[in-house]
XYZ file of C-alpha atoms in Angstrom:
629
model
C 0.000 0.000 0.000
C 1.228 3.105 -0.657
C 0.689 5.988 1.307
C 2.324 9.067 2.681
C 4.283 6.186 4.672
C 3.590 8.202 8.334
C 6.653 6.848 10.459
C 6.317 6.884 13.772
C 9.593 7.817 14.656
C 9.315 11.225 12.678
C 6.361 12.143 14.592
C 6.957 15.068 16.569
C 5.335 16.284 19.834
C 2.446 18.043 17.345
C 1.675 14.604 15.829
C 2.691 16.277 12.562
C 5.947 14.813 10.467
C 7.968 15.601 7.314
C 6.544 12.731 5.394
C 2.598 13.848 5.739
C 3.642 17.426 4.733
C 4.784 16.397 1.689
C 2.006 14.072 0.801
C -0.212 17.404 1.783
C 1.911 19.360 -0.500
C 1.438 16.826 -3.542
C -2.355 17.075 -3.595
C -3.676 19.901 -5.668
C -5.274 22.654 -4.326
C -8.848 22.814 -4.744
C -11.575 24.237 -3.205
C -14.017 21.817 -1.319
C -17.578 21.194 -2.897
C -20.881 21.877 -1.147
C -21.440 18.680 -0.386
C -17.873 18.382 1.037
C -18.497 21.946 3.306
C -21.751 20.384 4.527
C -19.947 17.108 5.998
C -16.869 19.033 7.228
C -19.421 21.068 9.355
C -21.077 17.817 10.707
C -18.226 16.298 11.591
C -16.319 19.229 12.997
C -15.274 21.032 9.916
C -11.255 21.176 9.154
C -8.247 19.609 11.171
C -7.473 23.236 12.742
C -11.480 23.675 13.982
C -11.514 20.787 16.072
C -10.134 21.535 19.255
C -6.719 19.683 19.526
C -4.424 18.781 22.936
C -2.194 21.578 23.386
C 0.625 18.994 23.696
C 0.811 15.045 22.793
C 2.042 14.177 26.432
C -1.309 15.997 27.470
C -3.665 13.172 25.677
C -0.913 10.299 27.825
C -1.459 11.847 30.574
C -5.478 12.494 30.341
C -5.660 8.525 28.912
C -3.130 7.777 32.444
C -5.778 9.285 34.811
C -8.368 8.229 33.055
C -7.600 4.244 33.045
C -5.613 4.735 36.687
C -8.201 5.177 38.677
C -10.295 3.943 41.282
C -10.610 1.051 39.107
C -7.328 0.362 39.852
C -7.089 1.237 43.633
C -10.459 0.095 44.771
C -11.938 -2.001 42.009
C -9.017 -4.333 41.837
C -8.511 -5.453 45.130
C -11.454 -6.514 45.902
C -12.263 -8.250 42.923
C -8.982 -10.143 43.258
C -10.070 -10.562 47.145
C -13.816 -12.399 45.880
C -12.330 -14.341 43.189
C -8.958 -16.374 45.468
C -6.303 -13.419 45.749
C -3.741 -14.751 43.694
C -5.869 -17.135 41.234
C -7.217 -13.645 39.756
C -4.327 -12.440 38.491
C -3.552 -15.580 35.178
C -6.931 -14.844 34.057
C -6.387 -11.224 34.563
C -3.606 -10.812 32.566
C -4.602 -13.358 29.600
C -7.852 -11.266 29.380
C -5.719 -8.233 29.218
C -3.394 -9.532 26.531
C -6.660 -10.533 24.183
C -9.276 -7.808 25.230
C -8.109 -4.855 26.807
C -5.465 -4.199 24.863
C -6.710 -4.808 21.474
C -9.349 -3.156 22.094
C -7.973 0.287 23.805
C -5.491 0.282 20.283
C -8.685 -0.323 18.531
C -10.134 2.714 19.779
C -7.643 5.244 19.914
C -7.098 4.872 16.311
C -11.139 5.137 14.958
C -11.130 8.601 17.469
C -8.003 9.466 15.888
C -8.892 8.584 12.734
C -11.949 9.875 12.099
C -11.684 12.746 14.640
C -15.357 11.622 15.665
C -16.786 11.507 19.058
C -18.402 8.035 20.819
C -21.116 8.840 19.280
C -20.385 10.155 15.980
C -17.565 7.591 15.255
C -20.301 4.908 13.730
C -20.456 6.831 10.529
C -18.039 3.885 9.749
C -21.739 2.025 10.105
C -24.585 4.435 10.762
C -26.987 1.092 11.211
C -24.736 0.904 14.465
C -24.960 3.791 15.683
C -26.938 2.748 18.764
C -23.317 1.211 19.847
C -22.149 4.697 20.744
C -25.801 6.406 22.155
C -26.503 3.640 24.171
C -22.223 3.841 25.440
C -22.738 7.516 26.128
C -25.663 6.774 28.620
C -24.309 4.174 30.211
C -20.955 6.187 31.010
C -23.492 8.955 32.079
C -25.183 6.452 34.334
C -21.293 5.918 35.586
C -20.292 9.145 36.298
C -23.168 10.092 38.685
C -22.318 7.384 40.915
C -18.078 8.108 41.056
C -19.184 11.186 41.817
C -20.653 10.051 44.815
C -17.633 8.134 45.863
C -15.647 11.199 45.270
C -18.307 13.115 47.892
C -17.459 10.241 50.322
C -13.678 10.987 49.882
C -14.149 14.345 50.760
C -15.631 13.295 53.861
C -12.586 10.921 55.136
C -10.424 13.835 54.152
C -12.177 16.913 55.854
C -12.409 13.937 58.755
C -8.617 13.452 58.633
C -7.615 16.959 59.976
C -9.119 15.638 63.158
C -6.645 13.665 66.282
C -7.277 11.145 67.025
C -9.021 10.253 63.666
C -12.724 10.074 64.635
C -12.541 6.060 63.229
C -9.416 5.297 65.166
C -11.305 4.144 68.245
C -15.170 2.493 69.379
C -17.553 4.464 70.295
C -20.052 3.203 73.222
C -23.486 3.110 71.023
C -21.370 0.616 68.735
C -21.817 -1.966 71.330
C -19.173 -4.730 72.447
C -18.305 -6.480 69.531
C -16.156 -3.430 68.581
C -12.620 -2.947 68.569
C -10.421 0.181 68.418
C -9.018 0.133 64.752
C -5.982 2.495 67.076
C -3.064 0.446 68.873
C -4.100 -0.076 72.273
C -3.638 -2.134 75.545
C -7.668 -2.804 75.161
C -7.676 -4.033 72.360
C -6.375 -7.387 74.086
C -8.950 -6.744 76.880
C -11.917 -6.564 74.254
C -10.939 -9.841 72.277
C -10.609 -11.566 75.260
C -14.054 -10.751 76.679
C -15.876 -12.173 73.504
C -17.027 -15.636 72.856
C -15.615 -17.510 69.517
C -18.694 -16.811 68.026
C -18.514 -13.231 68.201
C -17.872 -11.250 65.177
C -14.792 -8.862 65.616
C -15.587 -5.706 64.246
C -13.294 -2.385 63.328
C -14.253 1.106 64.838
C -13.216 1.934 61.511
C -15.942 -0.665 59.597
C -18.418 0.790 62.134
C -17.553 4.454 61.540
C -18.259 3.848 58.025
C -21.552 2.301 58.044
C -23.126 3.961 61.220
C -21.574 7.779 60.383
C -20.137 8.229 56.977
C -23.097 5.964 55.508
C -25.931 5.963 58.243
C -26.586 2.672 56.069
C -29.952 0.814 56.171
C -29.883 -3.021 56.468
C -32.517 -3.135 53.840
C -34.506 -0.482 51.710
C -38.043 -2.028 51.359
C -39.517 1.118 52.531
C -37.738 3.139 50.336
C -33.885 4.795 50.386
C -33.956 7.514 53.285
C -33.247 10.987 52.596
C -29.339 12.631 51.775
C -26.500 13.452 54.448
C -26.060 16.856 54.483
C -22.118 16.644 54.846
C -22.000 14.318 51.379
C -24.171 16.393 49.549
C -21.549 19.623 50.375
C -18.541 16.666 49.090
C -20.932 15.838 46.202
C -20.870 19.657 45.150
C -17.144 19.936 45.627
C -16.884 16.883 43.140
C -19.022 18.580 40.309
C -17.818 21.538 40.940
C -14.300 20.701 40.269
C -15.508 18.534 37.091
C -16.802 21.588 35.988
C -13.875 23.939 36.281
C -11.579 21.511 34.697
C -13.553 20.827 31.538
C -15.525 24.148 30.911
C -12.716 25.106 27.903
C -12.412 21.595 27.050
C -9.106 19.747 26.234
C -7.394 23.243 26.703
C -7.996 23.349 30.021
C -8.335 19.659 30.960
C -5.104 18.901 29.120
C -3.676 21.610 31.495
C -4.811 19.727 34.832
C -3.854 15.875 33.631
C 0.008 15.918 34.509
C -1.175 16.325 38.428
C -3.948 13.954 37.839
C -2.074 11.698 36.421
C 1.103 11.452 38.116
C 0.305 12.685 41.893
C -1.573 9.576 42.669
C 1.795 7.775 42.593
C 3.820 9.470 44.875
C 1.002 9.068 47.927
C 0.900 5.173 46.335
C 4.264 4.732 46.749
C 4.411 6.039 50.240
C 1.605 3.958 51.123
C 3.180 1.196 49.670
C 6.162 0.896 51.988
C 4.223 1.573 54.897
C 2.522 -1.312 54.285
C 5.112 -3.819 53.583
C 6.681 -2.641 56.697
C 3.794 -3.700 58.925
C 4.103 -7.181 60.858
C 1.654 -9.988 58.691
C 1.866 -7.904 55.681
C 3.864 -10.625 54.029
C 1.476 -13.454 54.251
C -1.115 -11.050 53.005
C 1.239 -10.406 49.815
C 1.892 -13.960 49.462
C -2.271 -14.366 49.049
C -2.107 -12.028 46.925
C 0.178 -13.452 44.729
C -0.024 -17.095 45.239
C -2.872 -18.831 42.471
C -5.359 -21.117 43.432
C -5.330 -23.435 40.546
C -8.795 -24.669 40.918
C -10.066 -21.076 40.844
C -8.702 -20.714 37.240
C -11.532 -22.972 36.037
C -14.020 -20.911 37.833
C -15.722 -19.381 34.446
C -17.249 -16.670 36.991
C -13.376 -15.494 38.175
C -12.696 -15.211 33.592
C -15.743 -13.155 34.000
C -14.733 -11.320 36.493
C -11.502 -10.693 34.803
C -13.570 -9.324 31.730
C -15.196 -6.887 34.025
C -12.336 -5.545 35.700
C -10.603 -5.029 32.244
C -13.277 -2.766 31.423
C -13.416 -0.849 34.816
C -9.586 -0.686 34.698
C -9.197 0.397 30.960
C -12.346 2.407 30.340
C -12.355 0.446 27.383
C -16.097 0.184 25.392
C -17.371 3.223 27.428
C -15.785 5.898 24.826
C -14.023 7.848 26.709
C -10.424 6.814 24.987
C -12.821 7.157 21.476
C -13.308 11.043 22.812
C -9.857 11.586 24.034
C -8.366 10.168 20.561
C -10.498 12.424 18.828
C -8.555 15.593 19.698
C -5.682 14.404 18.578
C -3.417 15.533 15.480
C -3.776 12.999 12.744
C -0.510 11.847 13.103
C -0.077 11.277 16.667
C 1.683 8.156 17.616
C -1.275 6.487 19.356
C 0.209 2.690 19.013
C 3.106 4.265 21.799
C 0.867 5.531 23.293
C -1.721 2.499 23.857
C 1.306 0.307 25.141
C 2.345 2.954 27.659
C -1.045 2.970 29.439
C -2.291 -0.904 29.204
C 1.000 -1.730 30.796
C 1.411 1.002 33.582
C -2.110 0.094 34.149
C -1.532 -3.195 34.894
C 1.206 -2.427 36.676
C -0.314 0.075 39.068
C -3.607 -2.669 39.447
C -0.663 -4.836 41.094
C 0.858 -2.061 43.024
C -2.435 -1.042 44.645
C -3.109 -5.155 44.997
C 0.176 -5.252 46.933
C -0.271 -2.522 49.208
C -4.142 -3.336 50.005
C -3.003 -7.135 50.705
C -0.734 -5.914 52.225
C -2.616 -4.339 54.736
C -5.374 -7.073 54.708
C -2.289 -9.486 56.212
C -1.605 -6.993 58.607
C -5.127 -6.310 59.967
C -5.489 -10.680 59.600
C -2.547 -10.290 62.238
C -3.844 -8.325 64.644
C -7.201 -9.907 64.639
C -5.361 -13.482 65.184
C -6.756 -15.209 62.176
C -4.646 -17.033 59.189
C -7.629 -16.466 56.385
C -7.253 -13.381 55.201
C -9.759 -13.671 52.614
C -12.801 -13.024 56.076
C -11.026 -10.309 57.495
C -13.412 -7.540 55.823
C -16.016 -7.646 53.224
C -14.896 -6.773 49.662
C -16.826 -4.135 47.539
C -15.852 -0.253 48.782
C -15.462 -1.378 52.041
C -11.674 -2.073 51.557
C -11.454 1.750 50.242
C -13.396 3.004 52.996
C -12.591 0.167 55.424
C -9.128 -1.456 55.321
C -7.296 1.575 54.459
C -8.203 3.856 57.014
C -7.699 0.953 59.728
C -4.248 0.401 58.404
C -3.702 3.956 58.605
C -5.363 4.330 62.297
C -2.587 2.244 63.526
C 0.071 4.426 62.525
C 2.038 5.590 65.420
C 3.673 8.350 64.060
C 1.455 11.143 62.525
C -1.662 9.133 61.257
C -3.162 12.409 60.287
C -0.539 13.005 57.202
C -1.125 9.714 55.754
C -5.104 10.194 55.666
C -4.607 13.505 53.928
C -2.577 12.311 51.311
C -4.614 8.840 51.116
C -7.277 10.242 50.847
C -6.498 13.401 48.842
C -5.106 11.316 46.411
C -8.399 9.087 46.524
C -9.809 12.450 44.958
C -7.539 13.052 42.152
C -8.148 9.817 40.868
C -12.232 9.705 41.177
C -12.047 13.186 39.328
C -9.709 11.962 36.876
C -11.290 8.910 35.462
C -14.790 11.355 36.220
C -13.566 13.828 34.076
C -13.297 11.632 31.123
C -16.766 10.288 31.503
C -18.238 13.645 31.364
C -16.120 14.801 28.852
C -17.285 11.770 26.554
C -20.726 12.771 27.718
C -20.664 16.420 26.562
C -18.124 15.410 23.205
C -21.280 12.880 22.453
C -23.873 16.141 22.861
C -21.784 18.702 21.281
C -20.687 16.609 18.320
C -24.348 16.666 17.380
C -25.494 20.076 18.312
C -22.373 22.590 17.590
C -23.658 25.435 18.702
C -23.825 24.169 22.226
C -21.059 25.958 23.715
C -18.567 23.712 25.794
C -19.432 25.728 29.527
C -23.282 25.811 28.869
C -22.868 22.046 28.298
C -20.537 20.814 30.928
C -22.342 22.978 33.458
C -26.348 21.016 32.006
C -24.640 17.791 32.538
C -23.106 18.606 36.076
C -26.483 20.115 37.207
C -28.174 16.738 36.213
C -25.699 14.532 37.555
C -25.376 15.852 40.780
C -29.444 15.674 41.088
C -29.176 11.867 40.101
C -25.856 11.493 42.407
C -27.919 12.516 45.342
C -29.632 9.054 45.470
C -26.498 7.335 45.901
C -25.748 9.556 49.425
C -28.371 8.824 51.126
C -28.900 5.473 54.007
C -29.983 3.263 50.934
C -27.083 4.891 48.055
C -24.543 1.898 48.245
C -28.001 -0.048 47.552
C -28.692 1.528 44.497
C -24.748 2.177 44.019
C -24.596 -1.891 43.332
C -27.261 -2.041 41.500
C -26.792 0.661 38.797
C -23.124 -0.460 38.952
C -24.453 -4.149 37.681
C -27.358 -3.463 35.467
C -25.821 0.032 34.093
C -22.845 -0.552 33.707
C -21.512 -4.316 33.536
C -24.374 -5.710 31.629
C -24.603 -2.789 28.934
C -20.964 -2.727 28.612
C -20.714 -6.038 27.776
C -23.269 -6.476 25.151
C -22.660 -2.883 23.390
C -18.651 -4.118 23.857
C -19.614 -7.305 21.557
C -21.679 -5.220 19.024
C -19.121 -2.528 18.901
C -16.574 -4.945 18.106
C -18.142 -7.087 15.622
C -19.080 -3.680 13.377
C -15.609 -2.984 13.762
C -13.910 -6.247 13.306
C -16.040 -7.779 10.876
C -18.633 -5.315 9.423
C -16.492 -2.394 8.807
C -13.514 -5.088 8.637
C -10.662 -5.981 10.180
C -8.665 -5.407 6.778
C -9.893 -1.935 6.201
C -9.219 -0.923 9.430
C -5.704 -2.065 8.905
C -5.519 -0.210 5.904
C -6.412 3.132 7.923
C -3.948 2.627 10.425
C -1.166 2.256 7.715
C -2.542 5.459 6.033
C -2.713 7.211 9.501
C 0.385 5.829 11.058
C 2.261 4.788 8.029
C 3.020 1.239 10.149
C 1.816 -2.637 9.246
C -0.154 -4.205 11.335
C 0.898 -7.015 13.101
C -0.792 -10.680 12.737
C -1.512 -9.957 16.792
C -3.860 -7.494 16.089
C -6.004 -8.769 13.375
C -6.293 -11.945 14.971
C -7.909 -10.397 18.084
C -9.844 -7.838 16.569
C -11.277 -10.478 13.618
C -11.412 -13.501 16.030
C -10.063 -14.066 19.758
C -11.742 -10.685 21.101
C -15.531 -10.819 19.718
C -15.519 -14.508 19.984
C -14.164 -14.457 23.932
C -16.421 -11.803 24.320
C -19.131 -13.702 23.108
C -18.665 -16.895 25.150
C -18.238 -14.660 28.234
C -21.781 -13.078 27.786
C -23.321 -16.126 26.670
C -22.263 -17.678 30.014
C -23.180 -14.767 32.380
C -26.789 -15.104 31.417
C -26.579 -18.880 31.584
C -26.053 -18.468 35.732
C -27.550 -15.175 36.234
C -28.380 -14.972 40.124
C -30.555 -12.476 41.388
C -28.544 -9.370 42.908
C -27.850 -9.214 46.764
C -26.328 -6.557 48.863
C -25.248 -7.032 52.272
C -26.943 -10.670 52.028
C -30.215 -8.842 51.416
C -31.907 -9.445 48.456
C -33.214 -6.711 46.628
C -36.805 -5.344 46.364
C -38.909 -5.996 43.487
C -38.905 -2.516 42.417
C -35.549 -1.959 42.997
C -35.227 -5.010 40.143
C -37.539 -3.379 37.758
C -35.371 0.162 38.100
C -32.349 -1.752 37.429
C -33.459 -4.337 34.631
C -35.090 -0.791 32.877
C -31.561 1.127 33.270
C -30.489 -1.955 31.089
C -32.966 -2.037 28.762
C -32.806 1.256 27.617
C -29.456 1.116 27.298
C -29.306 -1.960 25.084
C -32.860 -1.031 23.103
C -30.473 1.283 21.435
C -28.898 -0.863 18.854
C -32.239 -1.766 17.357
C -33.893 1.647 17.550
C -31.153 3.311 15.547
C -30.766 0.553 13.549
C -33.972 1.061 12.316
C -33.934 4.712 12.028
C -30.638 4.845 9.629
C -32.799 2.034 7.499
C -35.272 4.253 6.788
C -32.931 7.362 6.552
C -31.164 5.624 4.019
C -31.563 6.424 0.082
C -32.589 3.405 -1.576
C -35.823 2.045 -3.919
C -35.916 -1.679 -2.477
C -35.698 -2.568 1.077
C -32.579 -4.184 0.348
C -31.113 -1.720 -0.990
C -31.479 0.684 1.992
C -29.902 -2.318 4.128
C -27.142 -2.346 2.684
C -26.478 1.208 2.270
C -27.180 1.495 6.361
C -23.901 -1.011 6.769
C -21.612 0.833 4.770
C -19.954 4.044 5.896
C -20.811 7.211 5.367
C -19.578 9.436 2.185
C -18.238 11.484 4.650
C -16.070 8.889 6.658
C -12.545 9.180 7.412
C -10.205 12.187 8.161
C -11.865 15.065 8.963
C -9.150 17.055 6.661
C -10.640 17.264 2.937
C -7.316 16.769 1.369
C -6.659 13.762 3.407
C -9.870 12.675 2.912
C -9.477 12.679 -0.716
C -6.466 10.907 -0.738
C -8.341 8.216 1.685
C -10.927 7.696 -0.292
C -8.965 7.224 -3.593
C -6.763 4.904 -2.493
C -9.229 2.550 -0.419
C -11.385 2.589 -3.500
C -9.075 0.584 -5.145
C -7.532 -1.635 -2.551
C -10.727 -2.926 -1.018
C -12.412 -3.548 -4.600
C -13.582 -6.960 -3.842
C -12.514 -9.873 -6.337
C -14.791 -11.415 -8.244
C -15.683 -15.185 -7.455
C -14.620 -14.756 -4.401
C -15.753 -17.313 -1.932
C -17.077 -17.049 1.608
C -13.803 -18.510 3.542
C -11.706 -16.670 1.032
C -13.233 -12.676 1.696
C -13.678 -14.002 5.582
C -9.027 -14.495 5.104
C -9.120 -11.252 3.312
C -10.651 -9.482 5.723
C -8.977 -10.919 8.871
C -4.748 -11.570 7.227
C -5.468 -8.942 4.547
């Protein structure tokens, strides 16, 4: 193929190079039809009107604190924790090798490519398009309920300027099963006054559920109204989501190198803190040693699937969004293997440090299973760090600060980029929308919604929007987004696009999991979660009926989406037979590719003639084509 043969190494820090100006300067200049004006206004009009990072290192850094998040530092551990410590970790890191990283390439180079929002990207196959609507409300549906973990961070850190730290020691209406989270001589006293069959319990387990939360043990009557003090850290949260995005990339792209790289210096600290306390080790060595029979568990692969997604952002388009400010040439293959792999490697830093702590607290308690020393789910955010840190003898105060300051940056990092994909999805469509009058609509409305997740029933409705809104849609608009990819838009043409873009082959490793291993795993993996679908429980309460009906709704809506638009671009479609219009509805738009009209030109030339199919072709013959090329 030959094209303007974009080297990665002579990309510079403006994602421009030598070789593209000179294919630029070979094309003629001519001035751009109606028809062409028309699409360059839909889709964003010319390279330079598109709003672009300021610097490359700004879109690493958003993707960084995007993907590192509290997927990473909460998610993680406790999904290792329910699925055998250890055992996770094989499946974890297979799943990563044939999901998450195919697909987060995958999508930074259609963003890129196209210079398209979620949303407007499936002009590669308007019939689709319900892929990206139904992806932008379920990643709206996501950000009003970070939001409300961010509102219970600011609550731990407002609560951290205090001494002693208000969860460091038992308070009398807690009763006697309690014990002081603190060092202390009574502590010894306490255990030895309860029977075997007694429950141990943290001051700092109870200060979470009886003060932070003011948790109900079930919400048949209804959810109870908001705390006061987390709707003021709810505020703060939007607020600050607000600010950073109000000029868009400009000003987000500004506030990413702290997002992104603060988080690691308090992570490191708390890292060696850990490893320095006495039982840490065995907690480490559960964390890292695999329980073989787990590995067969098809619900810990699932599992792994899920996490993937949390962890990467990956089929949520937020890396779609981020992508599509980018300069055309921007080395986006770099850049994918720089964040998959710190992000794995930060998953097993905070996994470290929170078993870590989990062997230390397994210690003190006197038990060897670590695996029942505290419930998973946010409780080992809100639970098994702030014990570990109440035992610090030596300024306790500093390390919840920073803990839980950095806690913050990383809720409103990853928060940021759901928002941002949120108002990119809005704005694509209606232009004229200004970027503040947007971002300030969508904080408005999601701090109304976020309010239900602070009050005594929130972590109630928390769980359940967190199954049926997020890991349910994401996994069947993940399969559909990747099959019109991979195999409707096809694997070979998408090839083709990155050696245009990137002026690089691609490897037999990617087509082989974006044609086959990725859809197909996916497939099996959603096949099998409705095969042993359990009815949710929180707590070991089961849910209401109603609560059932709000969640399987939130799902519904989200997945009606594929067939709804599906229809609609049939219909919009030119056509005199039925057929016809089909056909046109899977193919991409006139307008598809880069938003540049020279570039676009050349595209479109070129792909003409290298996709022309061959005539007699068989099945199993176009099905190699589009898969080795």
């Amino acid at each position: 193929m030959k094209t303007s043969q974009r080297n990665p190494a002579f990309v510079g820090d403006d994602g421009n190079s030598t070789t593209s100006t000179l294919a630029m300067s070979s094309l003629p200049a001519e001035t751009p039809t109606e028809a062409e004006q028309e699409a360059d206004k839909s889709t964003g009009g010319r390279e330079g009107e598109r709003d672009t990072w300021g610097k490359g290192v700004e879109f690493l850094m958003s993707c960084i604190a995007m993907s590192v998040g509290l997927g990473n530092v909460w998610r993680f551990p406790f999904t290792a924790l329910d699925n055998g410590g250890g055992a996770f970790l094989i499946p974890y890191l297979i799943v990563l090798f044939l999901i998450g990283k195919p697909i987060y390439y995958l999508e930074m180079v259609i963003g890129q490519f196209s210079s398209r929002g979620s949303v407007k990207v499936f002009d590669l196959c308007p019939a689709m398009k319900g892929v990206g609507v139904g992806q932008a409300f379920q990643v709206f549906m996501l950000s009003t309920y970070y939001a409300s973990l961010v509102a219970i961070f600011c609550r731990y850190f407002v609560d951290s300027f205090h001494s002693p730290l208000p969860w460091a020691t038992c308070r009398d209406e807690w009763g006697e099963n309690c014990i002081n989270s603190a060092p202390s001589e009574t502590n010894d006293e306490q255990s030895g006054t309860l029977n075997n069959t007694d429950r141990i319990i943290s001051s700092s387990e109870l200060y979470y559920v009886k003060e932070v939360l003011r948790e109900k043990e079930q919400i048949v009557d209804g959810i109870g109204l908001p705390n006061w003090e987390l709707v003021i850290g709810l505020f703060v949260s939007w607020m600050c989501v607000f600010l950073i995005i109000r000029r868009g990339v400009k000003s987000s792209g500004k506030a990413s190198y702290f997002l992104a790289l603060f988080p690691y210096v308090i992570m490191g600290v708390l890292l060696v803190r850990a490893v320095t306390l006495p039982g840490s080790l065995d907690g480490i060595y559960y964390f890292i040693k695999p329980n073989w029979g787990k590995i067969l568990d098809p619900k810990v692969w699932y599992a792994a699937v899920t996490q993937c997604f949390y962890s990467l952002s990956v089929c949520f388009g937020n890396i779609i969004m981020y992508s599509s400010f980018n300069k055309f040439g921007h080395n986006v293959h770099r850049d994918a293997t720089i964040v998959t792999a710190l992000d794995t490697a930060t998953s097993l830093l905070a996994g470290f440090t929170i078993f870590g702590i989990l062997g230390h607290l397994a210690h003190e308690i006197g038990t060897e299973d670590i695996g029942k020393v505290v419930k998973g789910g946010a409780g080992l955010a809100f639970i098994s760090y702030p014990d570990a840190i109440a035992k610090f003898k030596q300024l306790p105060q500093i390390f919840s600060v920073l803990f839980f300051l950095m806690l913050f940056v990383l809720g409103i990092g990853s928060n940021i980029a759901m928002t941002s994909c949120t108002v990119t999805a809005i704005r694509d469509r209606f232009p004229n929308f200004k970027q503040w009058q947007c971002s300030l609509l969508i904080a408005v409305v999601s701090f109304g919604i976020g309010l239900i997740y602070i009050t005594p029933g929130g972590q109630y409705m928390l769980t359940l929007v967190d199954f049926f809104g997020a890991s349910m849609i994401a996994l069947v608009l993940g399969i559909a987004e990747l099959y019109t990819i991979g195999w409707i838009y096809g694997t070979d043409r998408l090839c083709k696009d990155i050696e245009f873009m990137l002026g690089r082959k691609v490897g037999l490793y990617w087509r082989l999991c974006w044609g086959v291993f990725t859809p197909l795993i996916m497939t099996i993996i959603l096949i099998y979660f409705y095969a042993t679908y359990e009815p949710l429980i929180y707590n070991n309460q089961p849910f209401p009926t109603w609560a059932y009906g709000v969640g399987w709704t939130i799902t519904a809506f989200g997945v009606m989406q594929l067939p709804l638009w599906m229809l609609v671009a049939i219909i919009r479609e030119p056509g005199n037979t039925l057929g016809e219009k089909i056909r046109g509805a899977f193919r991409p738009k006139k307008n598809w590719g880069p938003s540049d009209p020279l570039l676009r030109e050349q595209y479109n030339k070129q792909i003409e003639h290298e996709l022309m199919p061959k005539r007699g072709q068989g099945f199993w013959a176009s099905i190699k084509q589009n898969i080795f090329g």
